PDB file of C-alpha atoms and ligand atoms in Angstrom:
ATOM      1  CA  UNK A1407       0.000   0.000   0.000  1.00 36.00           C
ATOM      2  CA  UNK A1408       2.938   2.310   0.673  1.00 38.00           C
ATOM      3  CA  UNK A1409       3.738   4.579  -2.221  1.00 46.00           C
ATOM      4  CA  UNK A1410       0.125   4.951  -3.402  1.00 61.00           C
ATOM      5  CA  UNK A1411      -0.366   8.186  -1.485  1.00 74.00           C
ATOM      6  CA  UNK A1412       3.040   9.745  -1.613  1.00 86.00           C
ATOM      7  CA  UNK A1413       4.021  13.184  -0.405  1.00 89.00           C
ATOM      8  CA  UNK A1414       3.648  14.854  -3.808  1.00 90.00           C
ATOM      9  CA  UNK A1415       0.139  13.456  -4.363  1.00 88.00           C
ATOM     10  CA  UNK A1416      -0.887  14.586  -0.894  1.00 89.00           C
ATOM     11  CA  UNK A1417       0.563  18.095  -1.258  1.00 92.00           C
ATOM     12  CA  UNK A1418      -1.179  18.554  -4.621  1.00 92.00           C
ATOM     13  CA  UNK A1419      -4.482  17.217  -3.273  1.00 90.00           C
ATOM     14  CA  UNK A1420      -4.501  19.515  -0.217  1.00 94.00           C
ATOM     15  CA  UNK A1421      -3.351  22.575  -2.174  1.00 95.00           C
ATOM     16  CA  UNK A1422      -6.609  22.044  -4.106  1.00 93.00           C
ATOM     17  CA  UNK A1423      -8.642  21.367  -0.964  1.00 94.00           C
ATOM     18  CA  UNK A1424      -7.355  24.296   1.137  1.00 96.00           C
ATOM     19  CA  UNK A1425      -9.594  27.082  -0.252  1.00 96.00           C
ATOM     20  CA  UNK A1426     -12.780  24.991   0.045  1.00 95.00           C
ATOM     21  CA  UNK A1427     -11.910  22.590   2.885  1.00 94.00           C
ATOM     22  CA  UNK A1428     -13.860  24.333   5.664  1.00 96.00           C
ATOM     23  CA  UNK A1429     -17.048  24.619   3.619  1.00 95.00           C
ATOM     24  CA  UNK A1430     -16.964  21.143   2.076  1.00 92.00           C
ATOM     25  CA  UNK A1431     -15.228  18.877   4.618  1.00 90.00           C
ATOM     26  CA  UNK A1432     -15.818  20.869   7.815  1.00 93.00           C
ATOM     27  CA  UNK A1433     -19.401  19.697   8.410  1.00 93.00           C
ATOM     28  CA  UNK A1434     -18.730  16.128   7.148  1.00 90.00           C
ATOM     29  CA  UNK A1435     -15.976  15.487   9.694  1.00 92.00           C
ATOM     30  CA  UNK A1436     -17.314  17.704  12.492  1.00 95.00           C
ATOM     31  CA  UNK A1437     -18.655  15.039  14.872  1.00 95.00           C
ATOM     32  CA  UNK A1438     -15.559  12.864  14.570  1.00 95.00           C
ATOM     33  CA  UNK A1439     -13.206  15.803  14.957  1.00 96.00           C
ATOM     34  CA  UNK A1440     -15.114  17.049  18.028  1.00 97.00           C
ATOM     35  CA  UNK A1441     -15.155  13.600  19.667  1.00 97.00           C
ATOM     36  CA  UNK A1442     -11.367  13.271  19.289  1.00 98.00           C
ATOM     37  CA  UNK A1443     -10.709  16.801  20.560  1.00 97.00           C
ATOM     38  CA  UNK A1444     -13.004  16.179  23.527  1.00 97.00           C
ATOM     39  CA  UNK A1445     -11.086  13.001  24.402  1.00 98.00           C
ATOM     40  CA  UNK A1446      -7.812  14.946  24.098  1.00 98.00           C
ATOM     41  CA  UNK A1447      -9.153  17.762  26.280  1.00 97.00           C
ATOM     42  CA  UNK A1448      -9.872  15.241  29.004  1.00 97.00           C
ATOM     43  CA  UNK A1449      -6.163  14.395  28.979  1.00 97.00           C
ATOM     44  CA  UNK A1450      -5.271  18.116  28.818  1.00 97.00           C
ATOM     45  CA  UNK A1451      -1.793  19.655  28.905  1.00 98.00           C
ATOM     46  CA  UNK A1452       0.456  19.774  25.850  1.00 98.00           C
ATOM     47  CA  UNK A1453      -1.409  18.440  22.836  1.00 98.00           C
ATOM     48  CA  UNK A1454       0.003  17.813  19.370  1.00 98.00           C
ATOM     49  CA  UNK A1455      -2.464  17.784  16.471  1.00 98.00           C
ATOM     50  CA  UNK A1456      -0.975  15.861  13.574  1.00 98.00           C
ATOM     51  CA  UNK A1457      -2.500  16.876  10.214  1.00 98.00           C
ATOM     52  CA  UNK A1458      -4.117  19.895  11.854  1.00 98.00           C
ATOM     53  CA  UNK A1459      -5.431  21.099   8.499  1.00 98.00           C
ATOM     54  CA  UNK A1460      -7.033  24.553   8.579  1.00 98.00           C
ATOM     55  CA  UNK A1461      -7.362  24.477  12.383  1.00 98.00           C
ATOM     56  CA  UNK A1462     -11.085  23.743  12.489  1.00 98.00           C
ATOM     57  CA  UNK A1463     -10.570  22.031  15.851  1.00 97.00           C
ATOM     58  CA  UNK A1464      -9.083  25.082  17.604  1.00 98.00           C
ATOM     59  CA  UNK A1465     -12.459  26.018  19.073  1.00 97.00           C
ATOM     60  CA  UNK A1466     -12.801  22.513  20.577  1.00 96.00           C
ATOM     61  CA  UNK A1467      -9.983  23.203  23.077  1.00 97.00           C
ATOM     62  CA  UNK A1468      -9.656  25.617  25.975  1.00 94.00           C
ATOM     63  CA  UNK A1469      -7.138  27.264  28.271  1.00 93.00           C
ATOM     64  CA  UNK A1470      -6.410  23.970  30.074  1.00 94.00           C
ATOM     65  CA  UNK A1471      -4.601  22.859  26.921  1.00 97.00           C
ATOM     66  CA  UNK A1472      -1.610  24.016  24.912  1.00 98.00           C
ATOM     67  CA  UNK A1473      -2.014  23.114  21.244  1.00 98.00           C
ATOM     68  CA  UNK A1474       0.726  22.608  18.678  1.00 98.00           C
ATOM     69  CA  UNK A1475      -0.367  21.728  15.155  1.00 98.00           C
ATOM     70  CA  UNK A1476       1.597  20.291  12.245  1.00 98.00           C
ATOM     71  CA  UNK A1477       0.572  19.591   8.665  1.00 98.00           C
ATOM     72  CA  UNK A1478       2.316  18.625   5.450  1.00 97.00           C
ATOM     73  CA  UNK A1479       0.395  21.147   3.376  1.00 97.00           C
ATOM     74  CA  UNK A1480       1.611  24.766   3.289  1.00 98.00           C
ATOM     75  CA  UNK A1481      -1.769  26.087   2.057  1.00 98.00           C
ATOM     76  CA  UNK A1482      -3.644  24.244   4.859  1.00 98.00           C
ATOM     77  CA  UNK A1483      -1.186  25.601   7.477  1.00 98.00           C
ATOM     78  CA  UNK A1484      -1.595  29.126   6.060  1.00 98.00           C
ATOM     79  CA  UNK A1485      -5.345  28.823   6.705  1.00 98.00           C
ATOM     80  CA  UNK A1486      -4.712  27.602  10.265  1.00 98.00           C
ATOM     81  CA  UNK A1487      -2.363  30.560  10.890  1.00 97.00           C
ATOM     82  CA  UNK A1488      -5.006  32.945   9.574  1.00 97.00           C
ATOM     83  CA  UNK A1489      -7.417  31.440  12.132  1.00 97.00           C
ATOM     84  CA  UNK A1490      -4.851  31.967  14.920  1.00 96.00           C
ATOM     85  CA  UNK A1491      -4.527  35.682  14.115  1.00 95.00           C
ATOM     86  CA  UNK A1492      -8.159  36.224  15.138  1.00 93.00           C
ATOM     87  CA  UNK A1493      -6.850  36.138  18.741  1.00 92.00           C
ATOM     88  CA  UNK A1494      -9.711  33.827  19.760  1.00 94.00           C
ATOM     89  CA  UNK A1495      -7.439  30.826  20.377  1.00 97.00           C
ATOM     90  CA  UNK A1496      -4.641  31.825  22.793  1.00 96.00           C
ATOM     91  CA  UNK A1497      -4.286  28.130  23.726  1.00 97.00           C
ATOM     92  CA  UNK A1498      -2.939  27.431  20.210  1.00 98.00           C
ATOM     93  CA  UNK A1499       0.805  27.993  20.551  1.00 97.00           C
ATOM     94  CA  UNK A1500       2.189  27.059  17.169  1.00 97.00           C
ATOM     95  CA  UNK A1501       1.309  25.609  13.780  1.00 98.00           C
ATOM     96  CA  UNK A1502       4.067  24.377  11.488  1.00 98.00           C
ATOM     97  CA  UNK A1503       4.564  22.705   8.135  1.00 98.00           C
ATOM     98  CA  UNK A1504       5.975  19.287   9.014  1.00 98.00           C
ATOM     99  CA  UNK A1505       5.741  15.712   7.770  1.00 97.00           C
ATOM    100  CA  UNK A1506       4.163  13.348  10.295  1.00 98.00           C
ATOM    101  CA  UNK A1507       6.662  10.660   9.198  1.00 97.00           C
ATOM    102  CA  UNK A1508       9.537  12.762  10.581  1.00 98.00           C
ATOM    103  CA  UNK A1509       8.426  14.837  13.542  1.00 98.00           C
ATOM    104  CA  UNK A1510      11.116  17.248  14.677  1.00 98.00           C
ATOM    105  CA  UNK A1511      10.011  17.271  18.358  1.00 98.00           C
ATOM    106  CA  UNK A1512      12.130  15.561  21.023  1.00 97.00           C
ATOM    107  CA  UNK A1513      11.024  12.259  22.600  1.00 96.00           C
ATOM    108  CA  UNK A1514       8.439  12.415  25.420  1.00 97.00           C
ATOM    109  CA  UNK A1515       7.189  15.966  24.670  1.00 98.00           C
ATOM    110  CA  UNK A1516       3.376  15.774  24.596  1.00 98.00           C
ATOM    111  CA  UNK A1517       0.640  14.665  27.017  1.00 98.00           C
ATOM    112  CA  UNK A1518      -1.549  13.737  24.076  1.00 98.00           C
ATOM    113  CA  UNK A1519      -1.162  13.350  20.308  1.00 98.00           C
ATOM    114  CA  UNK A1520      -4.321  13.595  18.177  1.00 98.00           C
ATOM    115  CA  UNK A1521      -4.767  12.845  14.481  1.00 98.00           C
ATOM    116  CA  UNK A1522      -8.221  13.436  13.045  1.00 97.00           C
ATOM    117  CA  UNK A1523      -8.823  11.986   9.586  1.00 94.00           C
ATOM    118  CA  UNK A1524      -5.124  11.611   8.844  1.00 95.00           C
ATOM    119  CA  UNK A1525      -3.773   8.108   9.545  1.00 95.00           C
ATOM    120  CA  UNK A1526      -5.478   6.489   6.543  1.00 91.00           C
ATOM    121  CA  UNK A1527      -3.996   9.132   4.222  1.00 90.00           C
ATOM    122  CA  UNK A1528      -0.328   8.973   5.050  1.00 93.00           C
ATOM    123  CA  UNK A1529       2.144   6.988   2.983  1.00 92.00           C
ATOM    124  CA  UNK A1530       3.455   4.903   5.896  1.00 94.00           C
ATOM    125  CA  UNK A1531       0.847   4.797   8.691  1.00 95.00           C
ATOM    126  CA  UNK A1532       2.954   2.561  10.974  1.00 96.00           C
ATOM    127  CA  UNK A1533       5.889   4.954  10.728  1.00 97.00           C
ATOM    128  CA  UNK A1534       3.583   7.871  11.627  1.00 97.00           C
ATOM    129  CA  UNK A1535       2.267   5.910  14.636  1.00 97.00           C
ATOM    130  CA  UNK A1536       5.876   5.222  15.715  1.00 97.00           C
ATOM    131  CA  UNK A1537       6.579   8.953  15.524  1.00 97.00           C
ATOM    132  CA  UNK A1538       3.410   9.921  17.412  1.00 98.00           C
ATOM    133  CA  UNK A1539       4.378   7.458  20.147  1.00 97.00           C
ATOM    134  CA  UNK A1540       7.971   8.661  20.292  1.00 96.00           C
ATOM    135  CA  UNK A1541       6.961  12.294  20.930  1.00 98.00           C
ATOM    136  CA  UNK A1542       4.287  11.277  23.482  1.00 98.00           C
ATOM    137  CA  UNK A1543       5.270  11.177  27.164  1.00 97.00           C
ATOM    138  CA  UNK A1544       5.091   7.830  28.987  1.00 97.00           C
ATOM    139  CA  UNK A1545       1.427   7.367  29.925  1.00 97.00           C
ATOM    140  CA  UNK A1546       0.290   9.855  27.257  1.00 98.00           C
ATOM    141  CA  UNK A1547      -2.510   9.085  24.843  1.00 98.00           C
ATOM    142  CA  UNK A1548      -2.485   8.887  21.055  1.00 98.00           C
ATOM    143  CA  UNK A1549      -6.012   9.485  19.752  1.00 98.00           C
ATOM    144  CA  UNK A1550      -7.134   8.792  16.188  1.00 97.00           C
ATOM    145  CA  UNK A1551     -10.456   9.275  14.493  1.00 95.00           C
ATOM    146  CA  UNK A1552     -11.205   8.029  10.998  1.00 92.00           C
ATOM    147  CA  UNK A1553     -13.486   6.047   8.859  1.00 85.00           C
ATOM    148  CA  UNK A1554     -12.063   2.539   9.134  1.00 81.00           C
ATOM    149  CA  UNK A1555     -12.763  -0.018   6.460  1.00 68.00           C
ATOM    150  CA  UNK A1556     -15.489  -2.592   7.068  1.00 60.00           C
ATOM    151  CA  UNK A1557     -13.981  -6.047   6.945  1.00 59.00           C
ATOM    152  CA  UNK A1558     -17.243  -7.888   6.021  1.00 58.00           C
ATOM    153  CA  UNK A1559     -20.642  -7.450   4.333  1.00 60.00           C
ATOM    154  CA  UNK A1560     -22.199  -5.035   1.828  1.00 56.00           C
ATOM    155  CA  UNK A1561     -20.368  -2.026   3.269  1.00 56.00           C
ATOM    156  CA  UNK A1562     -17.057  -3.789   2.593  1.00 58.00           C
ATOM    157  CA  UNK A1563     -17.990  -4.368  -1.089  1.00 57.00           C
ATOM    158  CA  UNK A1564     -19.045  -0.736  -1.620  1.00 57.00           C
ATOM    159  CA  UNK A1565     -15.923   0.551   0.080  1.00 58.00           C
ATOM    160  CA  UNK A1566     -13.707  -1.721  -2.033  1.00 61.00           C
ATOM    161  CA  UNK A1567     -15.244  -0.220  -5.186  1.00 58.00           C
ATOM    162  CA  UNK A1568     -14.877   3.329  -3.861  1.00 56.00           C
ATOM    163  CA  UNK A1569     -11.245   2.774  -2.900  1.00 58.00           C
ATOM    164  CA  UNK A1570     -10.312   2.249  -6.573  1.00 58.00           C
ATOM    165  CA  UNK A1571     -11.369   5.821  -7.334  1.00 55.00           C
ATOM    166  CA  UNK A1572     -10.447   7.604  -4.132  1.00 56.00           C
ATOM    167  CA  UNK A1573      -6.686   8.049  -4.330  1.00 56.00           C
ATOM    168  CA  UNK A1574      -6.783  10.991  -6.722  1.00 51.00           C
ATOM    169  CA  UNK A1575      -8.714  12.860  -4.007  1.00 51.00           C
ATOM    170  CA  UNK A1576      -6.039  12.084  -1.423  1.00 52.00           C
ATOM    171  CA  UNK A1577      -8.177   9.437   0.292  1.00 56.00           C
ATOM    172  CA  UNK A1578      -7.444   5.829   1.214  1.00 61.00           C
ATOM    173  CA  UNK A1579     -10.601   4.177   2.480  1.00 58.00           C
ATOM    174  CA  UNK A1580      -9.318   0.588   2.473  1.00 68.00           C
ATOM    175  CA  UNK A1581      -7.872   0.726   5.981  1.00 83.00           C
ATOM    176  CA  UNK A1582      -9.156  -1.737   8.608  1.00 88.00           C
ATOM    177  CA  UNK A1583      -8.907  -1.423  12.401  1.00 92.00           C
ATOM    178  CA  UNK A1584      -6.855  -4.653  12.361  1.00 92.00           C
ATOM    179  CA  UNK A1585      -3.951  -2.694  10.886  1.00 93.00           C
ATOM    180  CA  UNK A1586      -3.878  -0.389  13.933  1.00 96.00           C
ATOM    181  CA  UNK A1587      -4.124  -3.318  16.341  1.00 96.00           C
ATOM    182  CA  UNK A1588      -1.300  -5.127  14.501  1.00 96.00           C
ATOM    183  CA  UNK A1589       0.877  -2.011  14.776  1.00 97.00           C
ATOM    184  CA  UNK A1590       0.267  -1.820  18.556  1.00 96.00           C
ATOM    185  CA  UNK A1591       1.042  -5.549  18.963  1.00 95.00           C
ATOM    186  CA  UNK A1592       4.289  -5.246  16.998  1.00 94.00           C
ATOM    187  CA  UNK A1593       5.396  -1.953  18.515  1.00 92.00           C
ATOM    188  CA  UNK A1594       5.043  -3.255  22.035  1.00 91.00           C
ATOM    189  CA  UNK A1595       5.168   0.229  23.561  1.00 94.00           C
ATOM    190  CA  UNK A1596       1.557   1.308  23.104  1.00 96.00           C
ATOM    191  CA  UNK A1597      -1.754  -0.359  23.922  1.00 97.00           C
ATOM    192  CA  UNK A1598      -5.207   0.149  22.460  1.00 97.00           C
ATOM    193  CA  UNK A1599      -7.275   1.403  25.412  1.00 98.00           C
ATOM    194  CA  UNK A1600     -10.506   2.251  23.595  1.00 98.00           C
ATOM    195  CA  UNK A1601     -12.219   1.756  20.259  1.00 96.00           C
ATOM    196  CA  UNK A1602     -15.678   3.230  19.777  1.00 95.00           C
ATOM    197  CA  UNK A1603     -17.951   4.385  16.988  1.00 93.00           C
ATOM    198  CA  UNK A1604     -18.663   8.119  16.719  1.00 93.00           C
ATOM    199  CA  UNK A1605     -20.247  10.539  14.253  1.00 86.00           C
ATOM    200  CA  UNK A1606     -23.298  10.285  12.062  1.00 83.00           C
ATOM    201  CA  UNK A1607     -24.627   6.680  12.221  1.00 83.00           C
ATOM    202  CA  UNK A1608     -21.399   5.696  13.950  1.00 85.00           C
ATOM    203  CA  UNK A1609     -19.564   5.887  10.644  1.00 86.00           C
ATOM    204  CA  UNK A1610     -16.234   6.914  12.202  1.00 90.00           C
ATOM    205  CA  UNK A1611     -14.064   5.012  14.670  1.00 93.00           C
ATOM    206  CA  UNK A1612     -12.290   6.712  17.528  1.00 97.00           C
ATOM    207  CA  UNK A1613      -9.256   4.760  18.726  1.00 97.00           C
ATOM    208  CA  UNK A1614      -7.218   5.643  21.827  1.00 98.00           C
ATOM    209  CA  UNK A1615      -3.750   4.229  22.522  1.00 98.00           C
ATOM    210  CA  UNK A1616      -1.653   4.726  25.656  1.00 98.00           C
ATOM    211  CA  UNK A1617       2.127   4.847  25.521  1.00 97.00           C
ATOM    212  CA  UNK A1618       3.412   2.352  28.066  1.00 92.00           C
ATOM    213  CA  UNK A1619       6.453   2.603  30.326  1.00 84.00           C
ATOM    214  CA  UNK A1620       7.902  -0.299  28.292  1.00 79.00           C
ATOM    215  CA  UNK A1621       7.610   1.861  25.175  1.00 76.00           C
ATOM    216  CA  UNK A1622       9.460   4.703  26.851  1.00 76.00           C
ATOM    217  CA  UNK A1623      12.173   2.341  28.138  1.00 79.00           C
ATOM    218  CA  UNK A1624      12.682   0.856  24.637  1.00 76.00           C
ATOM    219  CA  UNK A1625      13.104   4.375  23.223  1.00 74.00           C
ATOM    220  CA  UNK A1626      15.660   5.244  25.923  1.00 73.00           C
ATOM    221  CA  UNK A1627      17.566   2.085  25.052  1.00 77.00           C
ATOM    222  CA  UNK A1628      17.521   2.920  21.320  1.00 72.00           C
ATOM    223  CA  UNK A1629      18.755   6.466  22.065  1.00 73.00           C
ATOM    224  CA  UNK A1630      21.578   5.098  24.239  1.00 79.00           C
ATOM    225  CA  UNK A1631      22.755   3.226  21.163  1.00 74.00           C
TER     226      UNK A1631
HETATM  227  C1  LIG B2659      -8.759  15.147   5.874  1.00 58.52           C
HETATM  228  S1  LIG B2659      -7.649  16.408   6.329  1.00 58.52           S
HETATM  229  C2  LIG B2659      -7.977  16.525   8.087  1.00 58.52           C
HETATM  230  C3  LIG B2659      -7.636  17.881   8.638  1.00 58.52           C
HETATM  231  C4  LIG B2659      -8.042  18.084  10.104  1.00 58.52           C
HETATM  232  N1  LIG B2659      -7.408  17.117  10.974  1.00 58.52           N
HETATM  233  C5  LIG B2659      -9.563  18.018  10.249  1.00 58.52           C
HETATM  234  O1  LIG B2659     -10.057  17.088  10.885  1.00 58.52           O
HETATM  235  O2  LIG B2659     -10.239  18.919   9.729  1.00 58.52           O
HETATM  236  C6  LIG B2659      -6.079  15.569   6.316  1.00 58.52           C
HETATM  237  C7  LIG B2659      -4.896  16.465   6.629  1.00 58.52           C
HETATM  238  O3  LIG B2659      -3.736  15.638   6.795  1.00 58.52           O
HETATM  239  C8  LIG B2659      -2.635  16.304   6.215  1.00 58.52           C
HETATM  240  N2  LIG B2659      -1.561  15.330   5.925  1.00 58.52           N
HETATM  241  C9  LIG B2659      -1.553  14.363   4.989  1.00 58.52           C
HETATM  242  N3  LIG B2659      -0.381  13.684   5.018  1.00 58.52           N
HETATM  243  C10 LIG B2659       0.357  14.252   6.009  1.00 58.52           C
HETATM  244  C11 LIG B2659       1.660  14.013   6.515  1.00 58.52           C
HETATM  245  N4  LIG B2659       2.445  13.053   6.020  1.00 58.52           N
HETATM  246  N5  LIG B2659       2.109  14.785   7.518  1.00 58.52           N
HETATM  247  C12 LIG B2659       1.329  15.769   8.047  1.00 58.52           C
HETATM  248  N6  LIG B2659       0.088  16.047   7.594  1.00 58.52           N
HETATM  249  C13 LIG B2659      -0.400  15.302   6.591  1.00 58.52           C
HETATM  250  C14 LIG B2659      -3.220  16.948   4.958  1.00 58.52           C
HETATM  251  O4  LIG B2659      -2.401  17.968   4.460  1.00 58.52           O
HETATM  252  C15 LIG B2659      -4.567  17.449   5.504  1.00 58.52           C
HETATM  253  O5  LIG B2659      -4.486  18.739   6.020  1.00 58.52           O
END
């Protein structure tokens, strides 16, 4: 699957989306985005939003949080910065252009890492999850929300057809929950602590992971060489 949604495809897709994203995608993703931000707010503290987009979630946080956003797309980040200049979101500290595959933050920086409607789009989802876990503090949560592929039934057949046509729009719908669980099992330093349906007709899945002490210890060992 890697290579089908490479960086160039993604940058081109979101340069096209940026001017119309809020109007077209804002309402479609609203319930999922809100549910993830609410779960992150319960953790509080320093929160990293990966694939922050135009910053539609800024209003879902409050002064108990300190938000840093990153996104691959310059035009999407420009929109998020425009939103910051309104002065209505003092809890948003910084928004940067950055690739989620190579986060430039030190290990153990954030209390919570959130990615809303991002993990199924990136070229190497497992690598992005590794990075999200690395920058999370021990005990911190990594929270994802997405449409995850149905593994059985009529929905699975429809989604399989749709997936053939979706990549040009920067979408990858053929992504099952099992792939996230397999990553957690292999990584060994993060556990799935919740999986629940959210959004209209429960169409999205919210998945919460917790970085374990074992995960932090393995990173320390790697850093020590
Ligand atoms: C569907 S939008 C979601 C935006 C926002 N999270 C929301 O819920 O409105 C996906 C976002 O992920 C970003 N993205 C895609 N690949 C990325 C990567 N490798 N690193 C960082 N951001 C990425 C895109 O540029 C886009 O802004």
